[in-house]
Amino acid sequence: MGKTRTPPSLNWLINKRARLLGEINKLQKSLPERLEKAQLEVAQAEIRLAQAKEQLAYEKTVEARIIQALHADLQAIDTTIGMHEILINPASIPPIRSHSTKRILPYGEITRCVFDCLKYAGGGPLSTLEIAAFIASNNDLELSGESFRTLGDCVRHRLKNLRAKGKVERVNETKGPNKEGLWALPRDVTQPVPAWQPKVTHRRA
């Protein structure tokens, strides 16, 4: 009895199935590695996004507080010049271009320090200024009153963004301009660690 000849139409289906099975096996084999790579890229993108938002918060602080403070210093100098016996019009003094404003900390460092501080607190709530003091202490920052207030503004803005993402919780609702918020990690991510007392390193103005 002779060998059964496979019709061309069936042979095409057999080849098609074999190729599809090979493609499935290839994708399934490479899937874990590709998923891991994609998750890493997402994590890196989230870090870059957090850093970009932190930079934006810092630039808003520059506009809202630093420039305003510098204008106040400029006005004070103009007043002093006006009292000098030699009459000089302050407006005639040309500006000297200085280097760009130096950041207090590198991009992303405030976010990392916020999480470190709240984890070290062992679940207990900390105020915005306590967190700022922790950040200053752990980065060996010797800040004057105005510089420390600027750091506090950056920390406060970052905490609000992290709260919107569900990464931190505000324990109390602030009422009034002088009441600080209390912050903690969500309960499902809080780790028991020794209690921490903030060490303030900034100098009062």
mmCIF file of C-alpha atoms in Angstrom:
data_model
loop_
_atom_site.group_PDB
_atom_site.id
_atom_site.type_symbol
_atom_site.label_atom_id
_atom_site.label_comp_id
_atom_site.label_asym_id
_atom_site.label_seq_id
_atom_site.Cartn_x
_atom_site.Cartn_y
_atom_site.Cartn_z
ATOM 1 C CA MET A 1 0.000 0.000 0.000
ATOM 2 C CA GLY A 2 1.502 3.349 -1.030
ATOM 3 C CA LYS A 3 2.151 6.330 1.227
ATOM 4 C CA THR A 4 -0.828 8.663 1.608
ATOM 5 C CA ARG A 5 -0.187 11.965 -0.103
ATOM 6 C CA THR A 6 -1.035 15.080 1.925
ATOM 7 C CA PRO A 7 -3.190 17.488 -0.089
ATOM 8 C CA PRO A 8 -1.613 20.950 -0.578
ATOM 9 C CA SER A 9 -4.481 22.668 1.252
ATOM 10 C CA LEU A 10 -3.975 20.462 4.360
ATOM 11 C CA ASN A 11 -0.208 20.787 4.153
ATOM 12 C CA TRP A 12 -0.622 24.584 4.252
ATOM 13 C CA LEU A 13 -2.754 24.320 7.416
ATOM 14 C CA ILE A 14 -0.185 22.031 9.068
ATOM 15 C CA ASN A 15 2.621 24.482 8.327
ATOM 16 C CA LYS A 16 0.490 27.384 9.492
ATOM 17 C CA ARG A 17 -0.256 25.637 12.796
ATOM 18 C CA ALA A 18 3.403 24.805 13.331
ATOM 19 C CA ARG A 19 4.418 28.411 12.763
ATOM 20 C CA LEU A 20 1.710 29.722 15.111
ATOM 21 C CA LEU A 21 2.765 27.264 17.813
ATOM 22 C CA GLY A 22 6.381 28.339 17.396
ATOM 23 C CA GLU A 23 5.413 32.005 17.732
ATOM 24 C CA ILE A 24 3.351 31.274 20.866
ATOM 25 C CA ASN A 25 6.225 29.351 22.468
ATOM 26 C CA LYS A 26 8.669 32.156 21.642
ATOM 27 C CA LEU A 27 6.414 34.835 23.146
ATOM 28 C CA GLN A 28 5.655 32.786 26.260
ATOM 29 C CA LYS A 29 9.350 32.101 26.820
ATOM 30 C CA SER A 30 10.358 35.762 26.527
ATOM 31 C CA LEU A 31 7.311 37.147 28.359
ATOM 32 C CA PRO A 32 8.743 37.155 31.942
ATOM 33 C CA GLU A 33 11.854 39.026 30.837
ATOM 34 C CA ARG A 34 9.857 41.515 28.795
ATOM 35 C CA LEU A 35 7.408 42.098 31.658
ATOM 36 C CA GLU A 36 10.267 42.694 34.069
ATOM 37 C CA LYS A 37 11.851 45.169 31.667
ATOM 38 C CA ALA A 38 8.541 46.988 31.151
ATOM 39 C CA GLN A 39 7.912 47.202 34.916
ATOM 40 C CA LEU A 40 11.399 48.602 35.426
ATOM 41 C CA GLU A 41 10.776 51.232 32.757
ATOM 42 C CA VAL A 42 7.477 52.170 34.430
ATOM 43 C CA ALA A 43 9.218 52.499 37.812
ATOM 44 C CA GLN A 44 11.940 54.661 36.288
ATOM 45 C CA ALA A 45 9.322 56.791 34.544
ATOM 46 C CA GLU A 46 7.465 57.278 37.856
ATOM 47 C CA ILE A 47 10.714 58.392 39.498
ATOM 48 C CA ARG A 48 11.383 60.854 36.670
ATOM 49 C CA LEU A 49 7.804 62.134 36.979
ATOM 50 C CA ALA A 50 8.194 62.615 40.744
ATOM 51 C CA GLN A 51 11.478 64.436 40.176
ATOM 52 C CA ALA A 52 9.913 66.657 37.512
ATOM 53 C CA LYS A 53 7.022 67.543 39.840
ATOM 54 C CA GLU A 54 9.502 68.277 42.607
ATOM 55 C CA GLN A 55 11.407 70.565 40.262
ATOM 56 C CA LEU A 56 8.146 72.314 39.375
ATOM 57 C CA ALA A 57 7.346 72.778 43.059
ATOM 58 C CA TYR A 58 10.793 74.231 43.621
ATOM 59 C CA GLU A 59 10.458 76.670 40.730
ATOM 60 C CA LYS A 60 7.082 77.812 42.080
ATOM 61 C CA THR A 61 8.775 78.361 45.441
ATOM 62 C CA VAL A 62 11.424 80.459 43.721
ATOM 63 C CA GLU A 63 8.690 82.633 42.248
ATOM 64 C CA ALA A 64 6.564 82.859 45.353
ATOM 65 C CA ARG A 65 9.153 83.277 48.110
ATOM 66 C CA ILE A 66 12.767 83.642 46.967
ATOM 67 C CA ILE A 67 12.199 86.393 44.392
ATOM 68 C CA GLN A 68 9.890 88.179 46.813
ATOM 69 C CA ALA A 69 12.536 88.011 49.546
ATOM 70 C CA LEU A 70 15.218 89.267 47.163
ATOM 71 C CA HIS A 71 13.020 92.208 46.181
ATOM 72 C CA ALA A 72 12.647 93.061 49.869
ATOM 73 C CA ASP A 73 16.452 92.994 50.265
ATOM 74 C CA LEU A 74 16.811 95.171 47.166
ATOM 75 C CA GLN A 75 14.352 97.703 48.558
ATOM 76 C CA ALA A 76 16.255 97.810 51.847
ATOM 77 C CA ILE A 77 19.535 98.464 50.014
ATOM 78 C CA ASP A 78 17.915 101.196 47.905
ATOM 79 C CA THR A 79 16.682 102.855 51.075
ATOM 80 C CA THR A 80 20.163 102.697 52.621
ATOM 81 C CA ILE A 81 21.761 104.131 49.472
ATOM 82 C CA GLY A 82 19.257 106.991 49.545
ATOM 83 C CA MET A 83 20.437 107.962 53.042
ATOM 84 C CA HIS A 84 24.092 108.227 51.959
ATOM 85 C CA GLU A 85 25.642 111.678 51.667
ATOM 86 C CA ILE A 86 26.699 110.933 48.098
ATOM 87 C CA LEU A 87 23.547 110.996 46.020
ATOM 88 C CA ILE A 88 23.220 107.929 43.766
ATOM 89 C CA ASN A 89 20.120 106.852 41.901
ATOM 90 C CA PRO A 90 19.782 103.105 42.647
ATOM 91 C CA ALA A 91 17.919 102.632 39.354
ATOM 92 C CA SER A 92 21.070 103.703 37.474
ATOM 93 C CA ILE A 93 23.077 100.746 38.863
ATOM 94 C CA PRO A 94 23.196 98.033 36.173
ATOM 95 C CA PRO A 95 22.495 94.426 37.246
ATOM 96 C CA ILE A 96 25.258 91.843 37.495
ATOM 97 C CA ARG A 97 24.225 88.464 36.171
ATOM 98 C CA SER A 98 24.915 85.822 38.787
ATOM 99 C CA HIS A 99 24.905 82.052 38.574
ATOM 100 C CA SER A 100 21.566 80.253 38.537
ATOM 101 C CA THR A 101 19.834 79.781 41.852
ATOM 102 C CA LYS A 102 21.343 76.799 43.637
ATOM 103 C CA ARG A 103 18.933 74.060 44.601
ATOM 104 C CA ILE A 104 18.816 73.060 48.234
ATOM 105 C CA LEU A 105 18.867 69.347 47.294
ATOM 106 C CA PRO A 106 19.184 67.308 44.078
ATOM 107 C CA TYR A 107 16.009 66.394 42.204
ATOM 108 C CA GLY A 108 14.170 63.495 43.836
ATOM 109 C CA GLU A 109 16.052 63.729 47.141
ATOM 110 C CA ILE A 110 13.166 65.354 49.019
ATOM 111 C CA THR A 111 10.806 62.571 47.937
ATOM 112 C CA ARG A 112 13.225 59.860 49.075
ATOM 113 C CA CYS A 113 13.869 61.613 52.393
ATOM 114 C CA VAL A 114 10.136 62.019 53.077
ATOM 115 C CA PHE A 115 9.640 58.252 52.820
ATOM 116 C CA ASP A 116 12.763 57.549 54.915
ATOM 117 C CA CYS A 117 11.580 59.956 57.607
ATOM 118 C CA LEU A 118 8.038 58.564 57.833
ATOM 119 C CA LYS A 119 9.299 54.961 57.860
ATOM 120 C CA TYR A 120 11.728 55.803 60.641
ATOM 121 C CA ALA A 121 8.907 57.347 62.633
ATOM 122 C CA GLY A 122 7.405 53.875 63.023
ATOM 123 C CA GLY A 123 3.899 54.860 62.014
ATOM 124 C CA GLY A 124 3.675 57.895 64.264
ATOM 125 C CA PRO A 125 2.615 61.151 62.585
ATOM 126 C CA LEU A 126 5.145 63.924 61.996
ATOM 127 C CA SER A 127 4.569 67.552 61.141
ATOM 128 C CA THR A 128 5.775 69.174 57.933
ATOM 129 C CA LEU A 129 8.471 71.073 59.833
ATOM 130 C CA GLU A 130 9.650 67.921 61.618
ATOM 131 C CA ILE A 131 10.042 66.223 58.240
ATOM 132 C CA ALA A 132 11.899 69.267 56.917
ATOM 133 C CA ALA A 133 14.163 69.167 59.984
ATOM 134 C CA PHE A 134 14.863 65.470 59.354
ATOM 135 C CA ILE A 135 15.772 66.230 55.731
ATOM 136 C CA ALA A 136 18.056 69.093 56.778
ATOM 137 C CA SER A 137 19.735 66.966 59.446
ATOM 138 C CA ASN A 138 20.295 63.931 57.232
ATOM 139 C CA ASN A 139 21.731 66.038 54.422
ATOM 140 C CA ASP A 140 23.970 68.132 56.716
ATOM 141 C CA LEU A 141 22.229 71.344 55.708
ATOM 142 C CA GLU A 142 22.992 74.432 57.774
ATOM 143 C CA LEU A 143 20.051 76.621 56.805
ATOM 144 C CA SER A 144 19.177 80.131 57.862
ATOM 145 C CA GLY A 145 15.603 81.017 58.763
ATOM 146 C CA GLU A 146 14.584 81.990 55.219
ATOM 147 C CA SER A 147 16.371 79.008 53.639
ATOM 148 C CA PHE A 148 14.699 76.635 56.084
ATOM 149 C CA ARG A 149 11.293 78.143 55.305
ATOM 150 C CA THR A 150 12.023 77.579 51.612
ATOM 151 C CA LEU A 151 12.854 73.932 52.318
ATOM 152 C CA GLY A 152 9.647 73.656 54.352
ATOM 153 C CA ASP A 153 7.619 74.988 51.431
ATOM 154 C CA CYS A 154 9.169 72.404 49.084
ATOM 155 C CA VAL A 155 8.465 69.596 51.574
ATOM 156 C CA ARG A 156 4.880 70.794 52.104
ATOM 157 C CA HIS A 157 4.185 70.885 48.363
ATOM 158 C CA ARG A 158 5.733 67.440 47.876
ATOM 159 C CA LEU A 159 3.666 65.963 50.701
ATOM 160 C CA LYS A 160 0.473 67.271 49.103
ATOM 161 C CA ASN A 161 1.378 65.623 45.799
ATOM 162 C CA LEU A 162 2.238 62.343 47.515
ATOM 163 C CA ARG A 163 -1.053 62.476 49.406
ATOM 164 C CA ALA A 164 -2.958 62.885 46.122
ATOM 165 C CA LYS A 165 -1.276 59.681 44.916
ATOM 166 C CA GLY A 166 -2.126 57.798 48.117
ATOM 167 C CA LYS A 167 1.547 57.449 49.065
ATOM 168 C CA VAL A 168 1.180 59.357 52.368
ATOM 169 C CA GLU A 169 -1.736 60.254 54.638
ATOM 170 C CA ARG A 170 -2.534 63.494 56.415
ATOM 171 C CA VAL A 171 -3.582 62.656 59.942
ATOM 172 C CA ASN A 172 -5.160 66.026 60.702
ATOM 173 C CA GLU A 173 -6.860 68.644 58.598
ATOM 174 C CA THR A 174 -5.068 71.980 58.860
ATOM 175 C CA LYS A 175 -7.105 75.072 59.669
ATOM 176 C CA GLY A 176 -5.449 78.462 59.641
ATOM 177 C CA PRO A 177 -2.138 79.615 58.165
ATOM 178 C CA ASN A 178 -0.041 78.710 61.226
ATOM 179 C CA LYS A 179 -1.220 75.137 61.806
ATOM 180 C CA GLU A 180 1.052 72.462 60.383
ATOM 181 C CA GLY A 181 -0.217 69.238 58.859
ATOM 182 C CA LEU A 182 0.623 65.888 60.445
ATOM 183 C CA TRP A 183 1.704 63.161 58.038
ATOM 184 C CA ALA A 184 2.191 59.390 58.122
ATOM 185 C CA LEU A 185 2.607 56.478 55.753
ATOM 186 C CA PRO A 186 -0.498 54.465 54.862
ATOM 187 C CA ARG A 187 -0.925 51.631 57.349
ATOM 188 C CA ASP A 188 -0.315 48.909 54.786
ATOM 189 C CA VAL A 189 3.227 50.160 54.089
ATOM 190 C CA THR A 190 4.287 51.354 57.546
ATOM 191 C CA GLN A 191 7.142 49.278 58.968
ATOM 192 C CA PRO A 192 7.847 49.007 62.722
ATOM 193 C CA VAL A 193 11.152 50.739 63.409
ATOM 194 C CA PRO A 194 12.594 52.560 66.437
ATOM 195 C CA ALA A 195 10.962 55.866 67.230
ATOM 196 C CA TRP A 196 12.798 58.893 65.891
ATOM 197 C CA GLN A 197 13.090 62.352 67.356
ATOM 198 C CA PRO A 198 13.880 65.048 64.787
ATOM 199 C CA LYS A 199 17.129 66.926 65.278
ATOM 200 C CA VAL A 200 16.779 70.489 64.009
ATOM 201 C CA THR A 201 20.006 71.753 62.462
ATOM 202 C CA HIS A 202 18.829 75.037 60.987
ATOM 203 C CA ARG A 203 19.723 78.313 62.655
ATOM 204 C CA ARG A 204 17.066 80.837 63.470
ATOM 205 C CA ALA A 205 17.236 84.023 61.460
#
